[in-house]
Short mmCIF file of C-alpha atoms in Angstrom, two decimals:
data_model
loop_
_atom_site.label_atom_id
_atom_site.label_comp_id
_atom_site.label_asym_id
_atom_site.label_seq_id
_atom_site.Cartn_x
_atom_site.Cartn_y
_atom_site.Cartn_z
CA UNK S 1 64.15 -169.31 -70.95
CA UNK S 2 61.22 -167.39 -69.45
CA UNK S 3 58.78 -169.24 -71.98
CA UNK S 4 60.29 -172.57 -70.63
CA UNK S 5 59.34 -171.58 -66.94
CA UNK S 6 56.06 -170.20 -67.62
CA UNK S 7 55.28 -173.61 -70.21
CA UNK S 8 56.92 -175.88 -67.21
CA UNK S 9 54.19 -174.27 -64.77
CA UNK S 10 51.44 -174.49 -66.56
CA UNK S 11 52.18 -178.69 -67.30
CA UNK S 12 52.71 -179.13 -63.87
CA UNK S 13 48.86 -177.11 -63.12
CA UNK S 14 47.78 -179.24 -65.86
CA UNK S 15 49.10 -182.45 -64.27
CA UNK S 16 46.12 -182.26 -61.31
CA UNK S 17 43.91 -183.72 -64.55
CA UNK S 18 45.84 -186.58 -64.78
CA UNK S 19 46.38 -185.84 -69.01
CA UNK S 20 50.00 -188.48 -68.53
CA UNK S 21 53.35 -188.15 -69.92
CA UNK S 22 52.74 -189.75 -73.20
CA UNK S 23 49.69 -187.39 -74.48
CA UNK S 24 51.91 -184.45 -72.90
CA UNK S 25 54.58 -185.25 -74.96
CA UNK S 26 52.92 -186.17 -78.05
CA UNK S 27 50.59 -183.31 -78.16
CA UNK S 28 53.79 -180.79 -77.22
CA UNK S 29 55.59 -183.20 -80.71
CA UNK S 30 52.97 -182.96 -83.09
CA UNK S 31 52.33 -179.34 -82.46
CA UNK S 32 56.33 -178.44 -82.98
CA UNK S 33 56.24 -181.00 -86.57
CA UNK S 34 52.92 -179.16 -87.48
CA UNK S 35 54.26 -175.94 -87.47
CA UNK S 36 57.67 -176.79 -89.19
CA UNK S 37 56.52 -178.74 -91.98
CA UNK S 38 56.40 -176.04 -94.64
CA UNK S 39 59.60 -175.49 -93.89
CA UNK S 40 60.68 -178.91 -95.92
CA UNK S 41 59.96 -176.67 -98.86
CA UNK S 42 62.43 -174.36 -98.19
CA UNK S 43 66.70 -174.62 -98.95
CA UNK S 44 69.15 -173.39 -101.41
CA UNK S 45 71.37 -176.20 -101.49
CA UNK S 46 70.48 -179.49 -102.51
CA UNK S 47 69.89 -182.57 -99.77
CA UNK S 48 72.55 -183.99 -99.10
CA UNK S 49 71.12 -187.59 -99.65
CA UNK S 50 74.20 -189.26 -98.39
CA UNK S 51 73.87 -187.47 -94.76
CA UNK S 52 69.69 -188.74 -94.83
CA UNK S 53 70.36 -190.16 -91.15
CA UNK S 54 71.35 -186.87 -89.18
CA UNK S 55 67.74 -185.87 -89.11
CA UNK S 56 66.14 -188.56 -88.34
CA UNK S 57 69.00 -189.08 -85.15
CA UNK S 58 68.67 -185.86 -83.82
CA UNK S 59 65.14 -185.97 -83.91
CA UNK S 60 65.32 -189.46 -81.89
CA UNK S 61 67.77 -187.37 -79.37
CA UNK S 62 65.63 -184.29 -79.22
CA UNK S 63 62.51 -186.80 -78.45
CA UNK S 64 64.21 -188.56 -75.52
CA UNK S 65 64.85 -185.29 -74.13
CA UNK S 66 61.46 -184.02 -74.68
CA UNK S 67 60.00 -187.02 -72.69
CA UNK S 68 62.54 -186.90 -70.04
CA UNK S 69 61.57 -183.33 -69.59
CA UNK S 70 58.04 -183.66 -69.37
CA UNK S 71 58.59 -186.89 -66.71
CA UNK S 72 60.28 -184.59 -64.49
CA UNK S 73 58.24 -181.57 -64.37
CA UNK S 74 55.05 -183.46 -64.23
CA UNK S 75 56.36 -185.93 -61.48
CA UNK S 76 58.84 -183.93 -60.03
CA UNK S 77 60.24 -181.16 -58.42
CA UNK S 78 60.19 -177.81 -61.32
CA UNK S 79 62.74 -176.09 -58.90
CA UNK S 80 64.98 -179.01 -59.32
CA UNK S 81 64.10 -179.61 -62.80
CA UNK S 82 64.58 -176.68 -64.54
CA UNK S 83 67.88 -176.00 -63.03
CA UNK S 84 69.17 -179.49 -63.30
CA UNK S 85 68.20 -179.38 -67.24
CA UNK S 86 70.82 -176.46 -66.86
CA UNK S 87 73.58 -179.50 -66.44
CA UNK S 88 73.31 -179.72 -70.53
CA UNK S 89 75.65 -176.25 -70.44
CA UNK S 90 78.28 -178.66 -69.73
CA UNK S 91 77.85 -181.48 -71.85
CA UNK S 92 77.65 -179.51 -74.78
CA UNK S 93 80.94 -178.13 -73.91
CA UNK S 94 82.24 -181.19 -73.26
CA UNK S 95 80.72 -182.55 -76.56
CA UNK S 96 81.92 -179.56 -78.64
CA UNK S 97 85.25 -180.00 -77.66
CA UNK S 98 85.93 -183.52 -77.17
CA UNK S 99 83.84 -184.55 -80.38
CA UNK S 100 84.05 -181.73 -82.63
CA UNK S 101 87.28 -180.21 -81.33
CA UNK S 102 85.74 -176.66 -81.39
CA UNK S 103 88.06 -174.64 -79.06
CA UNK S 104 86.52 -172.54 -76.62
CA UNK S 105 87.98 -169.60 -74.75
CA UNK S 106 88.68 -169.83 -71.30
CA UNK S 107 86.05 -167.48 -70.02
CA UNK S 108 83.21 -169.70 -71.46
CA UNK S 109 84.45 -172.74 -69.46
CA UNK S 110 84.67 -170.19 -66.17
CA UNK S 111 81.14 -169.55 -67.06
CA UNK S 112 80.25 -172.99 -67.94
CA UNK S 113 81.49 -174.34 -64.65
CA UNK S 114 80.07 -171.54 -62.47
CA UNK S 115 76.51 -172.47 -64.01
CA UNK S 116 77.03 -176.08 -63.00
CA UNK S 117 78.42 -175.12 -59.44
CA UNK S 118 74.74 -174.13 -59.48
CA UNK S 119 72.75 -177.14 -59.60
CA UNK S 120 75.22 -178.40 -56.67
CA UNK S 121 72.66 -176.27 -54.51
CA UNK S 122 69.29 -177.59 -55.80
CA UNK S 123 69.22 -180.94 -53.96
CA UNK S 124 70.62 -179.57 -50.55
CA UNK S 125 68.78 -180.08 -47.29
CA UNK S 126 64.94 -181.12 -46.75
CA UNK S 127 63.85 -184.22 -45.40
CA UNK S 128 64.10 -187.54 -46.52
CA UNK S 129 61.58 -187.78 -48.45
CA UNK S 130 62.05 -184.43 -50.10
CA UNK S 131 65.50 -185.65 -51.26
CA UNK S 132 64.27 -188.95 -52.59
CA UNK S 133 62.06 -187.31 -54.97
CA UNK S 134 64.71 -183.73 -55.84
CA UNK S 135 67.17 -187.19 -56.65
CA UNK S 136 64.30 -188.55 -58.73
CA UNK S 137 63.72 -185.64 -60.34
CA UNK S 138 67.30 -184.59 -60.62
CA UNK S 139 68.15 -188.63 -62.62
CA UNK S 140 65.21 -187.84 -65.51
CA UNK S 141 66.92 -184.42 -65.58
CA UNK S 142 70.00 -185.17 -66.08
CA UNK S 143 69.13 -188.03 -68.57
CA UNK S 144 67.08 -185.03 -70.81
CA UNK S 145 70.20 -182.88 -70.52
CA UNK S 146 72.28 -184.76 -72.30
CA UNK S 147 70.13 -185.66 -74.52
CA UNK S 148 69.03 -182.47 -75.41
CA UNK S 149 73.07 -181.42 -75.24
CA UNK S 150 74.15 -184.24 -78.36
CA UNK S 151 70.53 -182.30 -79.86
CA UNK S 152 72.22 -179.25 -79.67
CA UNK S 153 75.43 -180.40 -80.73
CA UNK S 154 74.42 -182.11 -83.50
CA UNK S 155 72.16 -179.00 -84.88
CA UNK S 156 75.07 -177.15 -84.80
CA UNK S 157 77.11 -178.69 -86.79
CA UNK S 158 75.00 -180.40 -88.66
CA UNK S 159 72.19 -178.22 -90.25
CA UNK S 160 74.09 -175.79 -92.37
CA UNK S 161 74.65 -178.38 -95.09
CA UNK S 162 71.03 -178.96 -95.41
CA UNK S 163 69.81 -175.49 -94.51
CA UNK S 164 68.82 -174.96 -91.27
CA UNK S 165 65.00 -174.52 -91.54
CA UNK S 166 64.80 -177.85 -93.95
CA UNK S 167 66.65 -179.84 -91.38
CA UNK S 168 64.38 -178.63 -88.39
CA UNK S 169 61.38 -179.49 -90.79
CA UNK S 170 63.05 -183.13 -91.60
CA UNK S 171 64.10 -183.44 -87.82
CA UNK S 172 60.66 -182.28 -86.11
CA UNK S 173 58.59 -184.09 -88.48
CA UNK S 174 60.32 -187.55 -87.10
CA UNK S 175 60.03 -186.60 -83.40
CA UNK S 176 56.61 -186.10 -84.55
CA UNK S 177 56.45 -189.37 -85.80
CA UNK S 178 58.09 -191.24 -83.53
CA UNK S 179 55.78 -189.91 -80.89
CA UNK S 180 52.71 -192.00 -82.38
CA UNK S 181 54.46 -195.00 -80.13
CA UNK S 182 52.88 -193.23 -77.39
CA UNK S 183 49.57 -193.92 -78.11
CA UNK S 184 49.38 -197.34 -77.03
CA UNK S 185 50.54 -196.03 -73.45
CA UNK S 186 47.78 -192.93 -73.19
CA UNK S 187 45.47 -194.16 -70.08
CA UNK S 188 42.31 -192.35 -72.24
CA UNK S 189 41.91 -190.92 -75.60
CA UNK S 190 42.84 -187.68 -76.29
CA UNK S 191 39.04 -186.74 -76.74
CA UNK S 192 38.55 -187.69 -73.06
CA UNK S 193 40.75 -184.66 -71.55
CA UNK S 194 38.25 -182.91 -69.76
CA UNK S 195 37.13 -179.52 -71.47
CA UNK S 196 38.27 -177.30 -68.32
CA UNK S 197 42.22 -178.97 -68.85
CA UNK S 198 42.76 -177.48 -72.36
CA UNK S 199 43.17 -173.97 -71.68
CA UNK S 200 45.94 -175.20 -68.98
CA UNK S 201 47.29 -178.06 -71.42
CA UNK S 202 47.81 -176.16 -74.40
CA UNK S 203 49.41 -173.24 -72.73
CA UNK S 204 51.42 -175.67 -71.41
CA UNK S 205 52.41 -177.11 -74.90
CA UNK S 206 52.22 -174.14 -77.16
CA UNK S 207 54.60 -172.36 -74.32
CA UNK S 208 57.16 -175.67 -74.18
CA UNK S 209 57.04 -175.94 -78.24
CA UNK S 210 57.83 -172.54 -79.21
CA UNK S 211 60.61 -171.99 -77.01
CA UNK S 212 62.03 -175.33 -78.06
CA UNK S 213 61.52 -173.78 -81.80
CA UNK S 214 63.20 -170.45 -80.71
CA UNK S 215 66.20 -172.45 -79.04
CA UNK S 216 66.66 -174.90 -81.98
CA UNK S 217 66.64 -172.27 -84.91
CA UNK S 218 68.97 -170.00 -82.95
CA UNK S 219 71.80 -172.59 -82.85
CA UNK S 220 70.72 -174.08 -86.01
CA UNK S 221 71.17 -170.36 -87.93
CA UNK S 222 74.15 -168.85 -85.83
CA UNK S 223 76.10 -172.28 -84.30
CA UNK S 224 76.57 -171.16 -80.99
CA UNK S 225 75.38 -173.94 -78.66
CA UNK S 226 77.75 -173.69 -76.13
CA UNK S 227 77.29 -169.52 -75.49
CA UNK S 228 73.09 -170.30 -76.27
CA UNK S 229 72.38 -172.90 -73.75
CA UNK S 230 74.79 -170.69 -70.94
CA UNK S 231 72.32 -167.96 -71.04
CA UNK S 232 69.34 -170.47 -71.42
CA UNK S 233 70.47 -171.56 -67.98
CA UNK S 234 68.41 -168.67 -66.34
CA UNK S 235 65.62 -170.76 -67.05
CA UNK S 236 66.56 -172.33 -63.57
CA UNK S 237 66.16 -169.14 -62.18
CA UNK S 238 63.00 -167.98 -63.80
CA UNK S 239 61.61 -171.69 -62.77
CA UNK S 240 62.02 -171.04 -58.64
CA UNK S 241 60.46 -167.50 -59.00
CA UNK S 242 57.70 -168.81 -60.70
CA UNK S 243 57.65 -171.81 -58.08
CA UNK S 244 57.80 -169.31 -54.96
CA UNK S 245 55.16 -166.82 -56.70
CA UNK S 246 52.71 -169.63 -58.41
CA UNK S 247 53.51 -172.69 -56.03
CA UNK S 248 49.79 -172.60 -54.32
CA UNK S 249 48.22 -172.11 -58.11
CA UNK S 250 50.97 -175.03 -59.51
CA UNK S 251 49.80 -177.43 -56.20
CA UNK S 252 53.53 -177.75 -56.07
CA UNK S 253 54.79 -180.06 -53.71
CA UNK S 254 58.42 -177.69 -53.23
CA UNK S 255 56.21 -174.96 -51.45
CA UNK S 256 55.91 -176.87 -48.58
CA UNK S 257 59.93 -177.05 -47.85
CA UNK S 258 61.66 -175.45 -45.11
CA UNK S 259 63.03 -171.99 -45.98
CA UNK S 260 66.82 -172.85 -45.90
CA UNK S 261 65.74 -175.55 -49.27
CA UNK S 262 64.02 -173.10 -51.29
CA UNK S 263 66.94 -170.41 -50.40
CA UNK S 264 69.81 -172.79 -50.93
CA UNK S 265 68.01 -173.33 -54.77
CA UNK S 266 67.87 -169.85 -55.17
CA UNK S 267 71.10 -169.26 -55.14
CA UNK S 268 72.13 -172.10 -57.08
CA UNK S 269 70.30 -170.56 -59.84
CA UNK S 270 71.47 -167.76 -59.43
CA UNK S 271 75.17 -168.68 -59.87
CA UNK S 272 73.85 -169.92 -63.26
CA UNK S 273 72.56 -166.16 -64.02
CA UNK S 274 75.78 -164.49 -62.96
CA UNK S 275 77.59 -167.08 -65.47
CA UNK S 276 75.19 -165.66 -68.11
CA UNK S 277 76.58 -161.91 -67.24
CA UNK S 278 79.73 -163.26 -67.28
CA UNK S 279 79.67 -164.61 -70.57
CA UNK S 280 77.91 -161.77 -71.78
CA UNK S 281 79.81 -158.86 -70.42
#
């Protein structure tokens, strides 16, 4: 959660260079797929040939989150968007129950709810214009969310039979893939990001991949998405501190809201941490 904050920050510095959604997300791809591959060497069991699709879906759903993701922080609000990504909490719920029909006690849906009670706050007052774009923001969001929930979901329940480390391999390495479609919509070759953006851009990147590597192999080894992604919600909260102590450095637009906007966010993520205690305690 705290990587995802500090990553989110340093794509939406790196935006000022104009580097574009598309290289964003294919650079943060290729550098996850690069770093798994090895791992296609690597299971007990044998591949289950018959399931050869689940791989290759996930890593379609994990990619539309990824992109949605990126969209938002780079052309939106990160105190709306890292919050509102929290809104995943409850699809995967949702999806664990009404899909999978995984029962879950009645303290995790208290939790769950109380986390998305949160995000109720990030879009309250400002002016017109403020709202327009938290509501733009808040739409890519929310379409990354549940994305990133069926992801989750779908990892859960679906990596043990092929180990979990060969079926983050097989799964990255597609995202990886698929992210070549890009290319065509890059406004300049990678070569022409200017030298003074790549300290910015791959913090950015190597931040965003490795806690997307972290997240993944947690529910992947243990199958917990539901209890994972409830204390990844403080990522909401670690994005508005790093908004309110970074905003000049970020040339985020949120630092220039009235008090009462940033305050009424703050709160809403913090609902979302005292679900995590909650659920932990």
């Amino acid at each position: 959660a705290i990587l995802f904050a500090l990553g989110a920050a340093a794509l939406k510095r790196s935006s000022r260079w104009r580097i574009g959604v598309w290289r964003t997300t294919f650079l943060c791809n290729v550098f996850i797929g690069l770093v798994y591959l090895p791992g296609m060497a690597f299971g007990e069991r044998p591949i289950p040939w018959q399931s050869w699709w689940q791989p290759p879906l996930v890593g379609l759903l994990y990619l539309t989150g990824q992109t949605c993701t990126v969209l938002a922080l780079t052309r939106g609000d990160v105190s709306v968007a890292g919050p509102m990504l929290a809104l995943k909490i409850l699809a995967v719920a949702l999806l664990v129950t009404g899909v999978f029909g995984t029962a879950l006690p009645g303290w995790v849906w208290i939790s769950v709810v109380m986390a998305t009670l949160g995000v109720a706050l990030l879009n309250w007052g400002g002016k017109p214009e403020d709202r327009r774009r938290a509501a733009r923001t808040a739409v890519v969001a929310g379409i990354a969310a549940i994305a990133f929930a069926g992801f989750d979901v779908a990892l859960q329940h679906w990596a043990g039979a092929w180990g979990s480390i060969r079926f983050l391999s097989v799964m990255f390495a597609t995202t990886a893939l698929a992210s070549f479609a890009f290319v065509p919509g890059f406004t300049e070759p990678l070569s022409q990001i200017p030298r003074a953006a790549w300290p910015t851009v791959a913090a950015g990147v190597g931040l965003l991949g490795t806690q997307s590597m972290i997240f993944g192999s947690t529910i992947a080894i243990y199958a917990h998405a539901t209890e994972c992604n409830v204390i990844y919600s403080s990522r909401g909260l670690w994005s508005v501190i790093v908004v309110v102590i970074l905003g000049r450095w970020l040339g985020a637009e949120e630092t220039g809201l009235p008090r009462s906007v940033l305050l009424a966010r703050i709160v809403g993520a913090g609902l979302m941490l005292a679900s995590i205690v909650l659920l932990v305690f």
